[in-house]
Amino acid sequence: MHRRLFLKHASCGLLTLSGAAETLIAQPTNVHVFYDPAILRHEPSSDHPESPRRLDAVMTSVRALERQGRLTVTTPRPATDDDILLVHTPDYLKIVRSEVAAGRRQLSTGDTELSQGSLTAALAAAGTVVSAVDGVISGRTRTAFCAVRPPGHHASQRRGMGFCVFNNIAIGARYARRRHGVERILIADWDVHHGNGTQEVFWSDGGVLFFDSHQHPWYPGTGSPDERGEGRGSGLIINNPFPAGAGRKEILSAFHERLVPAAERFKPQLVMISAGFDSRAGDPLGRFTLTDQDFAELTGVVLDIARQHAGGRVVSVLEGGYSLDGLPPAVTSHLTRLAS
Ligand SMILES: [Zn+2]
């Protein structure tokens, strides 16, 4: 039966397939994937690792799980200027807008290439996280995965860098705070690179616990355990640098032994993940050795924290991940656990 027809029938309750003995009951899925094809319009040069093909690889997994009825794909709205200004300065927004309009191929603030469609794509990416926050807080879905690019966690208030234009997850967190009154948010970042932009945005915020595992020494060079936040944010930045070659043992231990007790003290009302899959073995831009199974276990640790403190609410946001062969199984593993 055609899927749309199936859903139409299924949404009414029970559906009996003619000629089949079984009766199917429509089950709402626990995870919604938020995806706007406008993110493909950011087109760095053809040999750049942060390519639109990454999202084709991610969506191959998403569509396969969608066909199995294990998740729902939802269309988000693009970010407004007001959403962007929750994190970034008006001057920086002006820089992005004018440099894209002028046809510049490189953002003047850092190592992020630009194309004609970069602003459209970057607004779509930030809006995707905002829409996912709305979806999770309103209860339309328990968990959400944002299939976005360009990535965001290197972008600070006044500076895009490291392939990032706007800090998508930081904008989503601030939006949850301002629009929905969520007071305590955990952001767990397992991308192989340190989320320096997210750290800077929430350095003295007090409403966000930022937990980051990353390779060190490596780009961008920040993320020492001494960087712990200040003022109201003092102690709410937890950095876990590990050398090249680190993997399951080091990173899962950090999540179990440091994140779980920190979350126990902080009691987040919303849990967000900077889900970078460049920490997977074989990624061209990292030297960590995490496996697809490890991503399922990391997801499980974070999901348990969300269930304990945050009503199960998780918004996961794609960051890096540059192996076109590695992304599909890693994403499948992450989403399968998120949907459980
Ligand atoms: Zn990365």
Coordinates of C-alpha atoms and ligand atoms in Angstrom, one line a residue:
M1 CA 0.0 0.0 0.0
H2 CA 1.2 3.5 -0.7
R3 CA 2.8 5.0 2.3
R4 CA 0.7 8.1 2.4
L5 CA -2.5 6.1 2.2
F6 CA -1.2 3.8 4.9
L7 CA -0.5 6.8 7.2
K8 CA -4.0 8.2 6.5
H9 CA -5.6 5.0 7.5
A10 CA -3.1 4.3 10.3
S11 CA -3.7 7.7 11.8
C12 CA -7.4 6.8 12.3
G13 CA -6.3 3.9 14.6
L14 CA -6.3 0.3 13.6
L15 CA -5.6 -0.8 10.1
T16 CA -6.3 -4.3 8.8
L17 CA -4.4 -5.1 5.6
S18 CA -6.8 -7.0 3.3
G19 CA -5.4 -10.5 2.7
A20 CA -3.1 -10.3 5.6
A21 CA -3.7 -11.7 9.0
E22 CA -1.9 -9.1 11.0
T23 CA -3.4 -5.9 12.3
L24 CA -1.0 -2.9 12.4
I25 CA -1.3 -0.2 15.0
A26 CA 0.2 3.2 14.1
Q27 CA 2.9 4.1 16.6
P28 CA 4.0 7.7 16.9
T29 CA 7.8 7.8 16.5
N30 CA 10.0 9.1 19.3
V31 CA 12.3 11.0 17.0
H32 CA 11.7 13.6 14.4
V33 CA 14.4 14.5 12.0
F34 CA 14.3 18.2 11.0
Y35 CA 15.6 18.8 7.5
D36 CA 15.5 21.7 5.1
P37 CA 17.1 21.1 1.6
A38 CA 18.1 24.8 1.6
I39 CA 21.2 23.8 3.6
L40 CA 22.5 22.3 0.4
R41 CA 22.9 25.8 -1.1
H42 CA 26.1 26.4 0.9
E43 CA 28.7 25.3 -1.7
P44 CA 32.3 25.6 -0.7
S45 CA 34.9 24.7 -3.5
S46 CA 34.5 21.2 -4.9
D47 CA 37.4 19.6 -3.0
H48 CA 36.3 21.0 0.3
P49 CA 35.5 18.3 3.0
E50 CA 32.4 20.2 4.2
S51 CA 30.4 19.5 1.1
P52 CA 26.6 19.1 0.4
R53 CA 27.3 15.4 -0.3
R54 CA 27.7 15.0 3.5
L55 CA 24.0 15.6 3.9
D56 CA 23.1 13.3 1.0
A57 CA 25.0 10.6 3.0
V58 CA 23.2 11.5 6.2
M59 CA 19.7 11.6 4.6
T60 CA 20.3 8.2 3.0
S61 CA 20.2 6.8 6.6
V62 CA 17.4 9.0 7.6
R63 CA 15.2 8.0 4.7
A64 CA 15.9 4.3 5.3
L65 CA 14.8 4.6 8.9
E66 CA 11.8 6.7 7.8
R67 CA 10.7 3.9 5.4
Q68 CA 10.9 1.5 8.4
G69 CA 8.5 3.8 10.3
R70 CA 11.2 4.4 13.0
L71 CA 11.3 8.2 12.6
T72 CA 9.4 11.1 11.1
V73 CA 11.0 13.7 8.8
T74 CA 9.8 17.3 9.5
T75 CA 10.3 20.5 7.6
P76 CA 11.6 23.3 9.7
R77 CA 11.4 27.1 9.2
P78 CA 14.4 29.3 8.5
A79 CA 15.9 31.5 11.3
T80 CA 14.8 35.1 11.5
D81 CA 17.3 37.9 12.2
D82 CA 16.0 37.9 15.8
D83 CA 16.9 34.2 16.2
I84 CA 20.4 34.9 15.0
L85 CA 20.8 37.9 17.3
L86 CA 20.1 35.7 20.3
V87 CA 23.7 34.7 20.0
H88 CA 25.5 36.8 17.4
T89 CA 26.2 40.6 17.3
P90 CA 24.4 42.8 14.8
D91 CA 27.8 43.7 13.3
Y92 CA 28.6 40.0 12.6
L93 CA 25.3 39.4 11.0
K94 CA 25.9 42.4 8.8
I95 CA 29.4 41.1 7.9
V96 CA 27.9 37.7 6.8
R97 CA 25.1 39.3 4.8
S98 CA 27.4 41.8 3.0
E99 CA 30.2 39.4 2.2
V100 CA 27.8 36.8 0.8
A101 CA 26.1 39.6 -1.3
A102 CA 29.5 40.8 -2.5
G103 CA 30.3 37.3 -3.8
R104 CA 33.3 36.8 -1.4
R105 CA 34.5 33.2 -1.4
Q106 CA 35.9 33.3 2.1
L107 CA 34.4 34.8 5.3
S108 CA 36.7 37.5 6.5
T109 CA 36.4 36.4 10.2
G110 CA 37.8 32.9 9.8
D111 CA 38.3 29.8 7.7
T112 CA 34.8 29.4 6.3
E113 CA 34.3 29.4 2.6
L114 CA 31.2 31.1 1.2
S115 CA 29.0 30.8 -1.9
Q116 CA 26.0 32.6 -3.2
G117 CA 23.6 30.4 -1.2
S118 CA 25.6 30.4 2.1
L119 CA 23.4 32.9 4.0
T120 CA 20.2 31.0 2.9
A121 CA 21.8 27.8 4.0
A122 CA 23.1 29.2 7.3
L123 CA 19.7 30.7 8.2
A124 CA 18.0 27.4 7.3
A125 CA 20.5 25.5 9.6
A126 CA 19.9 27.8 12.6
G127 CA 16.2 27.7 12.0
T128 CA 16.2 24.0 11.9
V129 CA 17.5 23.9 15.5
V130 CA 15.0 26.5 16.6
S131 CA 12.2 24.5 15.0
A132 CA 13.4 21.3 16.7
V133 CA 13.4 23.1 20.1
D134 CA 9.8 24.1 19.4
G135 CA 8.9 20.5 18.5
V136 CA 10.5 19.0 21.6
I137 CA 9.3 21.6 24.1
S138 CA 5.8 21.5 22.8
G139 CA 5.7 17.7 23.0
R140 CA 5.2 17.0 19.3
T141 CA 8.2 14.8 19.5
R142 CA 10.3 13.5 22.4
T143 CA 13.6 13.7 20.6
A144 CA 14.9 15.5 17.5
F145 CA 17.8 15.3 15.2
C146 CA 18.8 18.4 13.1
A147 CA 20.3 17.3 9.8
V148 CA 22.1 20.6 9.2
R149 CA 25.2 22.2 7.6
P150 CA 27.2 24.4 7.7
P151 CA 28.1 23.2 11.2
G152 CA 28.0 25.7 14.1
H153 CA 30.1 24.9 17.2
H154 CA 33.2 27.0 16.2
A155 CA 31.2 30.2 15.6
S156 CA 31.3 32.7 18.4
Q157 CA 29.2 35.9 18.9
R158 CA 31.3 38.0 16.5
R159 CA 33.1 35.4 14.4
G160 CA 32.5 32.5 12.1
M161 CA 35.4 30.1 11.6
G162 CA 36.1 26.4 11.2
F163 CA 33.5 25.9 8.3
C164 CA 30.9 27.5 10.6
V165 CA 28.8 30.6 9.9
F166 CA 26.2 30.7 12.8
N167 CA 26.3 28.7 16.0
N168 CA 23.2 26.6 15.4
I169 CA 23.1 24.8 18.7
A170 CA 23.8 27.9 20.7
I171 CA 21.0 29.8 18.9
G172 CA 18.7 26.8 19.7
A173 CA 19.7 26.8 23.4
R174 CA 19.2 30.6 23.8
Y175 CA 15.8 30.3 22.0
A176 CA 14.7 27.6 24.4
R177 CA 15.7 29.9 27.3
R178 CA 14.1 33.1 26.0
R179 CA 11.1 31.7 24.2
H180 CA 10.2 28.8 26.3
G181 CA 11.7 29.7 29.7
V182 CA 14.0 26.7 29.9
E183 CA 16.4 27.6 32.7
R184 CA 19.0 24.8 32.6
I185 CA 20.3 23.2 29.3
L186 CA 23.0 20.6 28.9
I187 CA 25.0 20.7 25.7
A188 CA 27.2 17.6 25.2
D189 CA 29.7 17.9 22.3
W190 CA 31.4 14.7 21.0
D191 CA 32.7 16.2 17.8
V192 CA 36.5 15.5 17.5
H193 CA 37.1 19.3 17.5
H194 CA 36.6 21.5 20.5
G195 CA 33.4 23.5 20.4
N196 CA 35.2 26.8 21.1
G197 CA 32.3 29.0 19.8
T198 CA 29.7 27.3 22.1
Q199 CA 32.1 27.6 25.0
E200 CA 32.6 31.3 24.4
V201 CA 28.9 32.0 24.0
F202 CA 28.0 30.3 27.3
W203 CA 31.2 31.1 29.2
S204 CA 29.5 33.2 31.9
D205 CA 25.9 32.4 31.1
G206 CA 25.0 30.2 34.0
G207 CA 22.1 28.5 32.2
V208 CA 24.1 26.1 30.1
L209 CA 26.3 23.2 31.2
F210 CA 28.8 22.6 28.3
F211 CA 30.5 19.2 28.2
D212 CA 33.0 18.6 25.5
S213 CA 35.3 15.7 24.5
H214 CA 37.9 16.5 21.8
Q215 CA 41.2 15.7 20.3
H216 CA 44.2 17.7 21.7
P217 CA 46.4 19.1 20.3
W218 CA 44.2 19.7 17.3
Y219 CA 42.1 22.4 15.7
P220 CA 41.1 25.0 17.0
G221 CA 43.6 24.6 20.0
T222 CA 41.2 25.5 22.8
G223 CA 39.5 23.2 25.3
S224 CA 41.9 22.8 28.2
P225 CA 40.4 21.4 31.4
D226 CA 41.4 24.8 33.0
E227 CA 38.8 26.5 30.8
R228 CA 35.9 26.2 33.2
G229 CA 33.7 29.3 32.7
E230 CA 33.4 32.2 35.0
G231 CA 30.9 34.3 37.0
R232 CA 27.5 32.6 36.9
G233 CA 29.0 30.1 34.4
S234 CA 31.9 29.1 36.7
G235 CA 32.4 25.4 36.7
L236 CA 29.7 24.8 33.9
I237 CA 32.3 24.3 31.1
I238 CA 33.8 20.8 31.3
N239 CA 36.5 20.1 28.8
N240 CA 37.9 16.6 28.2
P241 CA 40.9 16.7 25.8
F242 CA 42.4 13.4 24.6
P243 CA 45.3 12.6 22.4
A244 CA 45.1 11.2 18.8
G245 CA 44.1 7.5 18.9
A246 CA 41.7 7.9 21.9
G247 CA 38.3 6.3 21.5
R248 CA 35.8 4.2 23.4
K249 CA 37.7 3.8 26.6
E250 CA 38.6 7.4 27.2
I251 CA 35.4 9.1 25.8
L252 CA 32.8 6.7 27.2
S253 CA 34.5 6.9 30.5
A254 CA 34.4 10.7 30.5
F255 CA 30.7 10.6 29.7
H256 CA 30.0 8.0 32.5
E257 CA 32.3 9.4 35.1
R258 CA 32.2 13.1 34.6
L259 CA 29.1 14.0 32.6
V260 CA 26.6 11.9 34.5
P261 CA 27.5 13.3 38.0
A262 CA 27.7 16.8 36.6
A263 CA 24.3 16.5 35.1
E264 CA 23.0 15.0 38.4
R265 CA 24.1 18.3 40.1
F266 CA 22.9 20.6 37.3
K267 CA 19.6 18.9 36.6
P268 CA 19.1 20.0 32.9
Q269 CA 15.5 20.6 31.7
L270 CA 16.6 20.1 28.1
V271 CA 19.5 18.1 26.7
M272 CA 21.2 19.0 23.5
I273 CA 24.0 17.2 21.6
S274 CA 26.6 18.6 19.3
A275 CA 26.7 15.4 17.3
G276 CA 29.9 15.5 15.3
F277 CA 30.8 12.2 13.7
D278 CA 34.4 13.2 12.8
S279 CA 35.3 11.5 16.1
R280 CA 34.6 8.2 14.2
A281 CA 37.5 5.9 13.2
G282 CA 38.7 6.7 9.7
D283 CA 37.4 10.3 9.5
P284 CA 39.7 12.4 7.3
L285 CA 39.7 15.3 9.8
G286 CA 40.2 13.5 13.1
R287 CA 42.3 10.8 14.7
F288 CA 39.8 9.4 17.2
T289 CA 38.7 5.7 17.0
L290 CA 35.0 5.7 18.0
T291 CA 32.8 3.1 16.3
D292 CA 29.2 3.2 15.3
Q293 CA 28.4 1.1 18.4
D294 CA 30.2 3.7 20.5
F295 CA 28.0 6.4 19.1
A296 CA 24.9 4.4 20.2
E297 CA 26.3 4.1 23.7
L298 CA 27.2 7.8 23.9
T299 CA 23.6 8.5 22.8
G300 CA 22.4 6.2 25.4
V301 CA 24.2 8.0 28.2
V302 CA 22.9 11.3 27.1
L303 CA 19.4 9.9 26.6
D304 CA 19.4 8.4 30.2
I305 CA 20.3 11.9 31.5
A306 CA 17.4 13.4 29.6
R307 CA 15.0 10.8 30.9
Q308 CA 16.2 11.3 34.5
H309 CA 16.0 15.1 34.5
A310 CA 14.5 16.5 31.3
G311 CA 11.4 14.5 30.6
G312 CA 13.4 12.6 27.9
R313 CA 13.8 15.8 25.8
V314 CA 16.8 15.7 23.5
V315 CA 17.7 17.9 20.6
S316 CA 20.7 16.6 18.7
V317 CA 22.4 18.8 16.1
L318 CA 24.8 17.5 13.4
E319 CA 28.2 19.2 13.6
G320 CA 31.2 17.6 11.8
G321 CA 31.7 14.2 10.1
Y322 CA 33.6 14.1 6.8
S323 CA 33.8 10.5 5.7
L324 CA 31.0 10.0 3.2
D325 CA 31.2 6.2 3.9
G326 CA 31.3 6.7 7.7
L327 CA 28.4 9.1 8.1
P328 CA 25.5 6.8 7.2
P329 CA 26.3 4.0 9.7
A330 CA 27.2 6.5 12.4
V331 CA 24.0 8.4 11.9
T332 CA 21.9 5.2 11.8
S333 CA 23.4 4.1 15.0
H334 CA 22.8 7.4 16.7
L335 CA 19.2 7.7 15.5
T336 CA 18.3 4.1 16.3
R337 CA 19.3 4.7 19.9
L338 CA 17.6 8.1 20.0
A339 CA 14.4 6.4 18.8
S340 CA 14.5 3.7 21.4
Ligands
ZN1 ZN 34.6 18.7 13.9

